[in-house]
Short mmCIF file of C-alpha atoms and ligand atoms in Angstrom, two decimals:
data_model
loop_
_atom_site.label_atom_id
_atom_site.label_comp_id
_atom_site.label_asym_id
_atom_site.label_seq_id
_atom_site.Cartn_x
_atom_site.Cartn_y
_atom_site.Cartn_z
CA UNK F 151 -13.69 -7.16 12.66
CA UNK F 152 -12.97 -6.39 16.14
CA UNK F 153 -11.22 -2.97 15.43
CA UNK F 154 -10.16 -0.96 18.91
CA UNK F 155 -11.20 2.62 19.41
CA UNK F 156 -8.28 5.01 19.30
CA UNK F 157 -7.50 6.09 23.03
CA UNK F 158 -7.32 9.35 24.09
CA UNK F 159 -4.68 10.55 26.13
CA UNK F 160 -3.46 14.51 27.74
CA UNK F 161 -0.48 15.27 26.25
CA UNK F 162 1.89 17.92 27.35
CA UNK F 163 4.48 18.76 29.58
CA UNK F 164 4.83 17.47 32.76
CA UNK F 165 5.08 20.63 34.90
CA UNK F 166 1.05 20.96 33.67
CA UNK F 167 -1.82 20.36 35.56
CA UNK F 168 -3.21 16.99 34.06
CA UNK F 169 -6.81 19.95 32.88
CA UNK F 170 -4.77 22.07 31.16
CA UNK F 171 -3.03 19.73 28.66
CA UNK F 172 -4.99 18.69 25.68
CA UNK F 173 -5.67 15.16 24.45
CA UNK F 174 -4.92 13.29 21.39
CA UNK F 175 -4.92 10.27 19.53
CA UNK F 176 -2.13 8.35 20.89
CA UNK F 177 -1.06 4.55 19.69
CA UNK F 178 -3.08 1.47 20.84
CA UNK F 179 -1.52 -0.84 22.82
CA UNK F 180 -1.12 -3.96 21.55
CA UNK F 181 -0.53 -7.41 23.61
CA UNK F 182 3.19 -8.68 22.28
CA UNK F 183 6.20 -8.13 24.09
CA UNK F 184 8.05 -7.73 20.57
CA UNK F 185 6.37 -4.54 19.83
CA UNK F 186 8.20 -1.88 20.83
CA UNK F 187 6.14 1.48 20.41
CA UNK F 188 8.21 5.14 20.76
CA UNK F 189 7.31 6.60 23.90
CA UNK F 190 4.21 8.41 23.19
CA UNK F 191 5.57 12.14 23.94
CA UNK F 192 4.22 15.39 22.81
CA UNK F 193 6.68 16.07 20.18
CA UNK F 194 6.11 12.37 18.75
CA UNK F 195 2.47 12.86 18.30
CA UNK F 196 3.20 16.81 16.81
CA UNK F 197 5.54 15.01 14.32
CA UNK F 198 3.05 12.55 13.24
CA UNK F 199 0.30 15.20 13.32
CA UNK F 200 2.24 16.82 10.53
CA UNK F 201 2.65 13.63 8.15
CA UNK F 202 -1.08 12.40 8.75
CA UNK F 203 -1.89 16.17 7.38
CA UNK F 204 -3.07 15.84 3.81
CA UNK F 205 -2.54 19.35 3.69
CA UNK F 206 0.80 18.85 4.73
CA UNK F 207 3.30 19.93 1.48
CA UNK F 208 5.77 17.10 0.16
CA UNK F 209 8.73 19.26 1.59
CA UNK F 210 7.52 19.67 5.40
CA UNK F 211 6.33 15.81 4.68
CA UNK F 212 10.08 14.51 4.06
CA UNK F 213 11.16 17.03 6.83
CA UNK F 214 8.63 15.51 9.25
CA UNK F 215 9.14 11.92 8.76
CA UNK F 216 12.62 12.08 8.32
CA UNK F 217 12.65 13.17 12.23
CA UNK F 218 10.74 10.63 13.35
CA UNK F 219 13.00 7.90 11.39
CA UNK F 220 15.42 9.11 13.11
CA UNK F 221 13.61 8.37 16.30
CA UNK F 222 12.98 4.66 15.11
CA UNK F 223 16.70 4.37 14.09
CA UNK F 224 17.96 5.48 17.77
CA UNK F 225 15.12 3.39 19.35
CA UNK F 226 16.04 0.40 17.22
CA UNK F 227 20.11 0.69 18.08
CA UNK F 228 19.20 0.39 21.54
CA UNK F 229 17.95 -3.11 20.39
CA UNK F 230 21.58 -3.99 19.80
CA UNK F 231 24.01 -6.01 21.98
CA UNK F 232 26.66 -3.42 23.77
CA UNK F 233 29.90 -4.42 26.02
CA UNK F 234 31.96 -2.90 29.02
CA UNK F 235 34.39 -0.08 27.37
CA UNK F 236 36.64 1.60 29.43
CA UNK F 237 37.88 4.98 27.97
CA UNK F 238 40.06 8.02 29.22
CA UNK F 239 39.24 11.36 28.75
CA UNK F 240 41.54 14.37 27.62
CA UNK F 241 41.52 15.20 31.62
CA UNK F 242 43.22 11.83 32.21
CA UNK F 243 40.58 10.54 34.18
CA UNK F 244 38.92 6.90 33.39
CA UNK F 245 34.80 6.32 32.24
CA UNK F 246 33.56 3.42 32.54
CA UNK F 247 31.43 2.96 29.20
CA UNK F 248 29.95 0.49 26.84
CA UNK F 249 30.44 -0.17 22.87
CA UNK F 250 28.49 -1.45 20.35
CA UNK F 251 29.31 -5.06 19.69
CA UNK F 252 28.59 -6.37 16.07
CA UNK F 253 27.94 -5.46 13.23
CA UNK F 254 24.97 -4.36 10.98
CA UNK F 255 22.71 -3.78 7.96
CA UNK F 256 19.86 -2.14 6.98
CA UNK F 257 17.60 -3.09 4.12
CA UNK F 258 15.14 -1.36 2.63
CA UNK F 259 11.52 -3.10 1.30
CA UNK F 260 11.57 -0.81 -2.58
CA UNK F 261 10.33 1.57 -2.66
CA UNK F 262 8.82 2.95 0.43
CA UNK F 263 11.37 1.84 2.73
CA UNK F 264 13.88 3.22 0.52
CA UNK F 265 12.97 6.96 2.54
CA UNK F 266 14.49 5.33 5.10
CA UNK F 267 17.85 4.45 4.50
CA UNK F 268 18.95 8.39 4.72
CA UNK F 269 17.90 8.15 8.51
CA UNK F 270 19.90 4.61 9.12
CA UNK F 271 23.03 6.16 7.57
CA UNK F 272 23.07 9.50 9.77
CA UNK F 273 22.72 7.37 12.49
CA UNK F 274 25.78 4.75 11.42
CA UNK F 275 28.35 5.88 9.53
CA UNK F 276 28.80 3.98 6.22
CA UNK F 277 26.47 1.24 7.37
CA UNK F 278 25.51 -1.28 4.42
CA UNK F 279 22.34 -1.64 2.88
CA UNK F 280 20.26 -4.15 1.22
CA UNK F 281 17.31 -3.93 -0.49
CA UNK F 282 14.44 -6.12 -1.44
CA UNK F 283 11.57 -5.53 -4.38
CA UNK F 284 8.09 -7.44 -3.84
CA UNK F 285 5.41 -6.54 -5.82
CA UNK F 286 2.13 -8.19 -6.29
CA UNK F 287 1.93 -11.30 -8.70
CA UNK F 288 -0.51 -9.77 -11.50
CA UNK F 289 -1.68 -13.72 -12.10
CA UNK F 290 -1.92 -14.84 -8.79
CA UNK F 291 -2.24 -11.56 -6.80
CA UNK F 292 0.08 -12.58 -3.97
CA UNK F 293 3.38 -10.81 -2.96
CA UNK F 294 6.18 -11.76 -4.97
CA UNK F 295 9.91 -11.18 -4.67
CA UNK F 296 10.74 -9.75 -7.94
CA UNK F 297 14.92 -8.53 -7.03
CA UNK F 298 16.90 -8.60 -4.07
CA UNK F 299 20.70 -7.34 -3.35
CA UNK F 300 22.12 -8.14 0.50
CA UNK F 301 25.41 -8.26 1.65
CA UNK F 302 26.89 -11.49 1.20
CA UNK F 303 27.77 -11.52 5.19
CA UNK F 304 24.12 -10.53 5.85
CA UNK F 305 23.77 -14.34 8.23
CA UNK F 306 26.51 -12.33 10.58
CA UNK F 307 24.94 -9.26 11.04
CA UNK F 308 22.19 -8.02 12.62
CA UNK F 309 19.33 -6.46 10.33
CA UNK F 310 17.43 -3.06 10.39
CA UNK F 311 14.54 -3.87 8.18
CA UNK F 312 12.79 -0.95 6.78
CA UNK F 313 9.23 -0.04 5.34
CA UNK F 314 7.37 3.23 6.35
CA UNK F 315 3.89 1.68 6.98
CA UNK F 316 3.63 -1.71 8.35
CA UNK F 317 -0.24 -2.26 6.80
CA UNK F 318 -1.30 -6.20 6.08
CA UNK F 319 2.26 -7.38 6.64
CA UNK F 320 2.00 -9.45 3.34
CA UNK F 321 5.85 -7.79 2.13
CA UNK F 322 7.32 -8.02 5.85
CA UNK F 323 6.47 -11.28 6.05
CA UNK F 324 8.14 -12.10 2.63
CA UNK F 325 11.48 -9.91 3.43
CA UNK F 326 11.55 -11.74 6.62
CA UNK F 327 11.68 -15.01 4.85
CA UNK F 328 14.22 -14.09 2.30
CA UNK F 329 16.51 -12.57 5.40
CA UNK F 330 15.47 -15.86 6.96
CA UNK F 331 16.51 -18.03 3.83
CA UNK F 332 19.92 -16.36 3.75
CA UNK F 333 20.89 -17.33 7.16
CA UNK F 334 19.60 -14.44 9.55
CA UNK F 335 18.41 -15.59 12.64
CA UNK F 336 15.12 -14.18 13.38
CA UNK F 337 16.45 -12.86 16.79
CA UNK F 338 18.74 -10.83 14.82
CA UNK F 339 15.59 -8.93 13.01
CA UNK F 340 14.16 -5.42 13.94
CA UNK F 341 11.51 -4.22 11.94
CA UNK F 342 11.24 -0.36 12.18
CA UNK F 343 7.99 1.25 10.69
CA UNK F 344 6.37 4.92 11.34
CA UNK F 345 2.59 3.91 10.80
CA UNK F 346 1.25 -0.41 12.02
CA UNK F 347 -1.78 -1.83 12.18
CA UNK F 348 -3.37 -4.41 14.59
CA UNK F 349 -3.64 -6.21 11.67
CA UNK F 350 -0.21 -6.65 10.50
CA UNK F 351 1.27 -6.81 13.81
CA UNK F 352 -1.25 -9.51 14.97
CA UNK F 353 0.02 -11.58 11.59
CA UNK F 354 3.89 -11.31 12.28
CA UNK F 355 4.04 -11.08 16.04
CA UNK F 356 2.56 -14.98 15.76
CA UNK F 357 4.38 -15.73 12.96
CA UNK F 358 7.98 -14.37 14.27
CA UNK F 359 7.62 -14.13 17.90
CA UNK F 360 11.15 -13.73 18.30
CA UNK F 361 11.57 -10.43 15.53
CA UNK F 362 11.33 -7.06 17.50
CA UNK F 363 9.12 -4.83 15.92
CA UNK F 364 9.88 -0.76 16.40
CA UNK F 365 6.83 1.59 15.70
CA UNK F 366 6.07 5.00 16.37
CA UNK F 367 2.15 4.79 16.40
CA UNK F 368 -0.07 1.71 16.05
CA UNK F 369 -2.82 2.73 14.08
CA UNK F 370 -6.88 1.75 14.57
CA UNK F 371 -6.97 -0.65 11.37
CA UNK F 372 -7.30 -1.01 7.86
CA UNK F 373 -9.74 -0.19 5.22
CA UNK F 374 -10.95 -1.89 2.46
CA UNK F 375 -8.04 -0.59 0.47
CA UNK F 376 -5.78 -1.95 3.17
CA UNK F 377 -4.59 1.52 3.51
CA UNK F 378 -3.94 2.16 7.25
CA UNK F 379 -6.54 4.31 9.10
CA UNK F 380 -6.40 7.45 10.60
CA UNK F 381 -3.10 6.10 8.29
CA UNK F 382 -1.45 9.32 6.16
CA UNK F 383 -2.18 7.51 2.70
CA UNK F 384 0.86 6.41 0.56
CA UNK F 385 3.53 7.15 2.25
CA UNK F 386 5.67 6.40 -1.53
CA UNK F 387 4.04 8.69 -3.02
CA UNK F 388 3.98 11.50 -0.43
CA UNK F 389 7.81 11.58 -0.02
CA UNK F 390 8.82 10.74 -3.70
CA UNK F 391 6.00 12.48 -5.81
CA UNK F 392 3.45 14.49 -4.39
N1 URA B 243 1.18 1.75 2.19
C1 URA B 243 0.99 3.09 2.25
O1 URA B 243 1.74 3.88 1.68
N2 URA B 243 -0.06 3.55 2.96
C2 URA B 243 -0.90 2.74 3.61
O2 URA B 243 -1.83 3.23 4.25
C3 URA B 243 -0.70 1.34 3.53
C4 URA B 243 0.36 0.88 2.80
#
């Protein structure tokens, strides 16, 4: 296949001469306007420096990602519709503000994405969350939906969909349909993921052109595995076993 190499980049701050900061791995670019990559900073690329360690405990690995969840999460509410809100402060003077307008869900693809939810709910207070199950079909060996519990309301809001690493896209793609089915307009969609690959992004960007994608790194590929590369390895078992 016609994998990129992995650019380079100097990362550091930006009082530094351009020769003094080093260089590292940072996330291909990829040509869809619905991918929305976290800004590349140094403390983005130390965070996922730590996760893609294997040497990296299962303690420091929940610690890690966690943070840069909560990076997605923030990235992905700026996705979100806000209006004029005019407030006073305790000094009795007026601000001239915004609000969010609407409302929201998160749901989690089982059991990866499940890792997420903590981050979603620090960031919105009592938010509601769904959650889908698809597993592989041992007959056929296609994803299947096997159990799924959304809020009834789920074709008014809009919906955080959550899985760690976005590799083949073959469970996205089936959440997204079941979100679909129940009445959520694909507009409506973000789907927030620490680790993509060309791959899966090149599948759903043509498939839902109008779903925003949030990543924090777009990895070089997959391998024969379909285990994403540089990748971290399974990110399920990292955070809930390892
Ligand atoms: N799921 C994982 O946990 N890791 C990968 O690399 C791909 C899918």
């Amino acid at each position: 296949s016609n994998q990129p190499t992995s650019p380079k980049q100097s990362v550091g701050p930006d009082y530094r001469d351009e020769k003094q900061k080093p260089t590292a791995t940072v996330s291909t670019a990829v040509p869809f306007e619905n991918v929305h990559t976290l800004p590349q900073t140094p403390q983005l690329i130390a965070l996922l420096t730590m996760i893609r360690d294997k040497n990296t405990d299962r303690a420091d690995f929940i610690f890690y990602s966690n943070r840069i969840i909560r990076l997605l999460v923030e990235e992905g509410l700026n996705h979100l519709p806000v209006v004029e809100h005019a407030i006073t402060t305790p000094v009795g003077r007026s601000y001239a503000g915004v609000q969010f307008q609407g409302k929201i869900c998160g749901v989690s693809i089982m059991r990866a994405g499940e890792a997420m939810e903590q981050g979603l709910r620090e960031c919105c207070r009592s938010v509601r969350i769904g959650k889908i199950l698809i597993q592989r079909d041992e007959e056929t060996s296609m994803p299947k939906l096997f159990y799924d519990k959304l809020p009834e309301d789920i074709a008014d809001r809009w919906c955080l969909l959550l899985d760690p690493m976005f590799a083949t896209g073959g469970s996205a793609i089936m959440a997204v349909d079941v979100l679909k089915s129940r009445g959520v307009p694909e507009n409506r969609i973000l789907f927030l993921n620490l680790l993509a690959s060309p791959e899966g992004i090149e599948n759903f960007a043509k498939r839902f052109p109008q779903l925003r994608i949030i990543t924090a790194f777009v990895d070089q590929g997959l391998d024969e595995k379909n285990y994403i590369i540089p990748g971290l390895g399974d990110f399920g078992d990292r955070f809930y076993t390892m």
